[in-house]
mmCIF file of C-alpha atoms in Angstrom:
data_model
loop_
_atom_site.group_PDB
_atom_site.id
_atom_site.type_symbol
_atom_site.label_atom_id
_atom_site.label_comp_id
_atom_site.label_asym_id
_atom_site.label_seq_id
_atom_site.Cartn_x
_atom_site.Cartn_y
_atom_site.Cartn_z
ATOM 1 C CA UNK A 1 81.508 103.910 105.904
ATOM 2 C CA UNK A 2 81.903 101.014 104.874
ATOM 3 C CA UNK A 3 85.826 100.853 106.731
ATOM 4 C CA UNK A 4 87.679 98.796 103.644
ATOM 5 C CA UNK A 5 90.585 97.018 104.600
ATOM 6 C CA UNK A 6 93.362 95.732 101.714
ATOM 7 C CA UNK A 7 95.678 92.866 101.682
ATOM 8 C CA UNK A 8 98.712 92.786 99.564
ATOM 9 C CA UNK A 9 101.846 91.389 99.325
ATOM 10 C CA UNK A 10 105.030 93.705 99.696
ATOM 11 C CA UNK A 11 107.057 94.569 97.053
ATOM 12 C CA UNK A 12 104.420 94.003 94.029
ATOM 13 C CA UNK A 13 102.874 97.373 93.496
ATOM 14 C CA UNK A 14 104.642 100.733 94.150
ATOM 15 C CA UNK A 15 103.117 103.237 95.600
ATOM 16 C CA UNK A 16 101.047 104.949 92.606
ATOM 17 C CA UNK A 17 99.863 101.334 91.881
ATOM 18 C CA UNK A 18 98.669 100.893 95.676
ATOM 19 C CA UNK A 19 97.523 104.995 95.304
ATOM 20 C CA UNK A 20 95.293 103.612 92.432
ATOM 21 C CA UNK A 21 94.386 100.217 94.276
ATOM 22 C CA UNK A 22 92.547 102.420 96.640
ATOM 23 C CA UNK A 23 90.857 104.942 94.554
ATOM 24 C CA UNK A 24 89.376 101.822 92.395
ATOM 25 C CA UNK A 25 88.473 99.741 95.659
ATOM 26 C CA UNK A 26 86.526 103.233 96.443
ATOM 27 C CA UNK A 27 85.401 103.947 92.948
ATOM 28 C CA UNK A 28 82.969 100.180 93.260
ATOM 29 C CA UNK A 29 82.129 100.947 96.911
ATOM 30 C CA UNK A 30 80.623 104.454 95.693
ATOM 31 C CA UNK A 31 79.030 102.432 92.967
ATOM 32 C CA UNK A 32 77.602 99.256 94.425
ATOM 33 C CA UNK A 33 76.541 101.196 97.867
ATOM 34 C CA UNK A 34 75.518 104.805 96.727
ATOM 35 C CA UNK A 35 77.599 106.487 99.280
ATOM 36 C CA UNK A 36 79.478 109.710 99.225
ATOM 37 C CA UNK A 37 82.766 109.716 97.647
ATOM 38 C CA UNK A 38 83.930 111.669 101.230
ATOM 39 C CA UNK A 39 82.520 108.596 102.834
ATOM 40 C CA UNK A 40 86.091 106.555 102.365
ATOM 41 C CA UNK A 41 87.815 104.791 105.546
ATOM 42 C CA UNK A 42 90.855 102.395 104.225
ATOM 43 C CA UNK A 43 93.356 100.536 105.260
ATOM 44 C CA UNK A 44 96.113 99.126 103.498
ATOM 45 C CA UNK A 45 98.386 96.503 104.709
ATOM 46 C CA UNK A 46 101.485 94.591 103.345
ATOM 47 C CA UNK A 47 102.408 91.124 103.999
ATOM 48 C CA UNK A 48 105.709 89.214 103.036
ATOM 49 C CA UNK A 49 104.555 86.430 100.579
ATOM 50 C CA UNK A 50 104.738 83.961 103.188
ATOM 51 C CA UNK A 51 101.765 85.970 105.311
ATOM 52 C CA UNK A 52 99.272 86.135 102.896
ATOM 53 C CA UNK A 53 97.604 82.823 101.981
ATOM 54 C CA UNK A 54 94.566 82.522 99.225
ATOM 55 C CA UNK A 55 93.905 78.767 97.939
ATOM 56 C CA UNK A 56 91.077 77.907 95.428
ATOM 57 C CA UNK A 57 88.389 76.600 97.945
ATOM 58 C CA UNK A 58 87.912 73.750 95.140
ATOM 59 C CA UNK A 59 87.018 75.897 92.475
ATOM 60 C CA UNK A 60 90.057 75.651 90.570
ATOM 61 C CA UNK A 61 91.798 79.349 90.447
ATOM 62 C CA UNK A 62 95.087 80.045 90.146
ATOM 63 C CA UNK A 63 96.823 82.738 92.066
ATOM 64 C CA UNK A 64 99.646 84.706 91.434
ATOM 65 C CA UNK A 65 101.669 87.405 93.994
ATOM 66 C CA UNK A 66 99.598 90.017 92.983
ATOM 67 C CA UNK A 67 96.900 89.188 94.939
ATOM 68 C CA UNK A 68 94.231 91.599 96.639
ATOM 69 C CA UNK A 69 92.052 90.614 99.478
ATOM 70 C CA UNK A 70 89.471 93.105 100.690
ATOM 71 C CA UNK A 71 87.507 92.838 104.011
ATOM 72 C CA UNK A 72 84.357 95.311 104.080
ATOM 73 C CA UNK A 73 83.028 96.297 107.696
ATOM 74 C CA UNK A 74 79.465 97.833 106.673
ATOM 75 C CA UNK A 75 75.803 98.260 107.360
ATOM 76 C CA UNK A 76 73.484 95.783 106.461
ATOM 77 C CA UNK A 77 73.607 95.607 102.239
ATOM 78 C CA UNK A 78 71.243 94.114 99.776
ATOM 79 C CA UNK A 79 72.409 90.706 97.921
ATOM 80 C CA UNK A 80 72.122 93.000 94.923
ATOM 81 C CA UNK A 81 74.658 95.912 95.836
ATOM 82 C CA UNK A 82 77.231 93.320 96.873
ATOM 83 C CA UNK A 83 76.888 91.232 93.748
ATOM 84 C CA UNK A 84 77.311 94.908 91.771
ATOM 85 C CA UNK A 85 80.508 95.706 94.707
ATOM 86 C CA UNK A 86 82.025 92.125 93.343
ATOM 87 C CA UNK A 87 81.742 92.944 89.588
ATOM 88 C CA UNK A 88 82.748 96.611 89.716
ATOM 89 C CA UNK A 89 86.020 95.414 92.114
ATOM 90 C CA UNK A 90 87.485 93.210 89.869
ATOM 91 C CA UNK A 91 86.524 95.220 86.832
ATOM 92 C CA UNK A 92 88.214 98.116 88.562
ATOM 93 C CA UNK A 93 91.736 96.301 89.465
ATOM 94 C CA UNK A 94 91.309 94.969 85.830
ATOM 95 C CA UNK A 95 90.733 98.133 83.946
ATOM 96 C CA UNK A 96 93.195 100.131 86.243
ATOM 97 C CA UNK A 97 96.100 97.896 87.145
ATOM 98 C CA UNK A 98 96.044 94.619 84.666
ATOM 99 C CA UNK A 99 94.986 92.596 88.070
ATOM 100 C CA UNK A 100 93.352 89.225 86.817
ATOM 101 C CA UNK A 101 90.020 88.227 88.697
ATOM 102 C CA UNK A 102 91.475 85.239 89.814
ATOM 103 C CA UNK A 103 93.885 87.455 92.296
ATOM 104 C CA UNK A 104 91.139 89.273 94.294
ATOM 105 C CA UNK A 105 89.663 87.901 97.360
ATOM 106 C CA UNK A 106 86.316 89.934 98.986
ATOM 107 C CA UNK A 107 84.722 89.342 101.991
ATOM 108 C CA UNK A 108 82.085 91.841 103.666
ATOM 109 C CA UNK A 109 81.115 91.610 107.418
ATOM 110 C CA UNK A 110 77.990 92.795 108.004
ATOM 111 C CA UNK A 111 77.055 95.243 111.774
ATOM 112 C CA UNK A 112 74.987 97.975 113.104
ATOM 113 C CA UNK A 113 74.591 101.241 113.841
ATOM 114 C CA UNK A 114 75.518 101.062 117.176
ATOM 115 C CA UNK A 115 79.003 99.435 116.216
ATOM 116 C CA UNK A 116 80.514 103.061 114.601
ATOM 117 C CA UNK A 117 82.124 105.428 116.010
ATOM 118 C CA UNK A 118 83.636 108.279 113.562
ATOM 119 C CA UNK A 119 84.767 110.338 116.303
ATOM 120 C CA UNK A 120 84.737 112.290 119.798
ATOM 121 C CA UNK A 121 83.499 109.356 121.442
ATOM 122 C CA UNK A 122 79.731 109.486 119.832
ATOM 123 C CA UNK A 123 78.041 106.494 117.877
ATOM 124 C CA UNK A 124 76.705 108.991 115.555
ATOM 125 C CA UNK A 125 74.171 106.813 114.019
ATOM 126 C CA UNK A 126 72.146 106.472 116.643
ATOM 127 C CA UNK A 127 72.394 110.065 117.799
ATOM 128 C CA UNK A 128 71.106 110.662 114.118
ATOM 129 C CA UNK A 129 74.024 112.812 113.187
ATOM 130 C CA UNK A 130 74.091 110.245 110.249
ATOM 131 C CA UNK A 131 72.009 108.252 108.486
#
């Protein structure tokens, strides 16, 4: 937990490069929300260019093909570890795969314990199984 969801367009990384996409999308979410590295739930999707739209919202970035959008589902977070998830993504897809901070979308949607489900039909944070 979080689940992580990834957005790219088809055809611009190959699979080591989407391989290390998801290792450094995990790497920030162990750093910004001190969970366990075994606590990883991703999925990747591809879109054809004409799919996957990202314009500026005003502020003036450009975007090229190689664009990432991530969608976090997660427990309540402080202001403070998503602000630290934000930084360490984009420093992560910079350091590891040359991906310019103007090509990486986040958005995090915030639920509850009772919305999770990791299996055999038991929401195991409220049983207490999890914490």
């Amino acid at each position: 937990m979080p689940l992580v969801m990834v957005d790219t367009i088809r055809g611009e990384y190959d699979e080591t490069q989407l391989r290390t996409l998801l290792d450094a999308v995990q790497d920030a979410v162990v750093e910004a929300f001190d969970v366990p590295t075994t606590d990883r739930y991703q999925i990747l999707t591809q879109h054809e260019p004409f799919e996957l739209v990202a314009l500026d919202t005003g502020l003036g970035i450009e975007r090229s093909d190689r664009l990432v959008m991530i969608r976090l589902s997660s427990k309540a977070r402080t202001q403070e570890a998503k602000v630290t998830l934000y930084e360490a993504l984009a420093r992560n897809l910079a350091d590891r795969l040359d991906i310019s901070g103007n090509d990486l979308v986040v958005t995090i949607n915030e639920n509850g314990d009772a919305d999770w489900s990791f299996g055999h039909g038991t929401a195991q944070f409220l049983t207490g199984d999890l914490t």
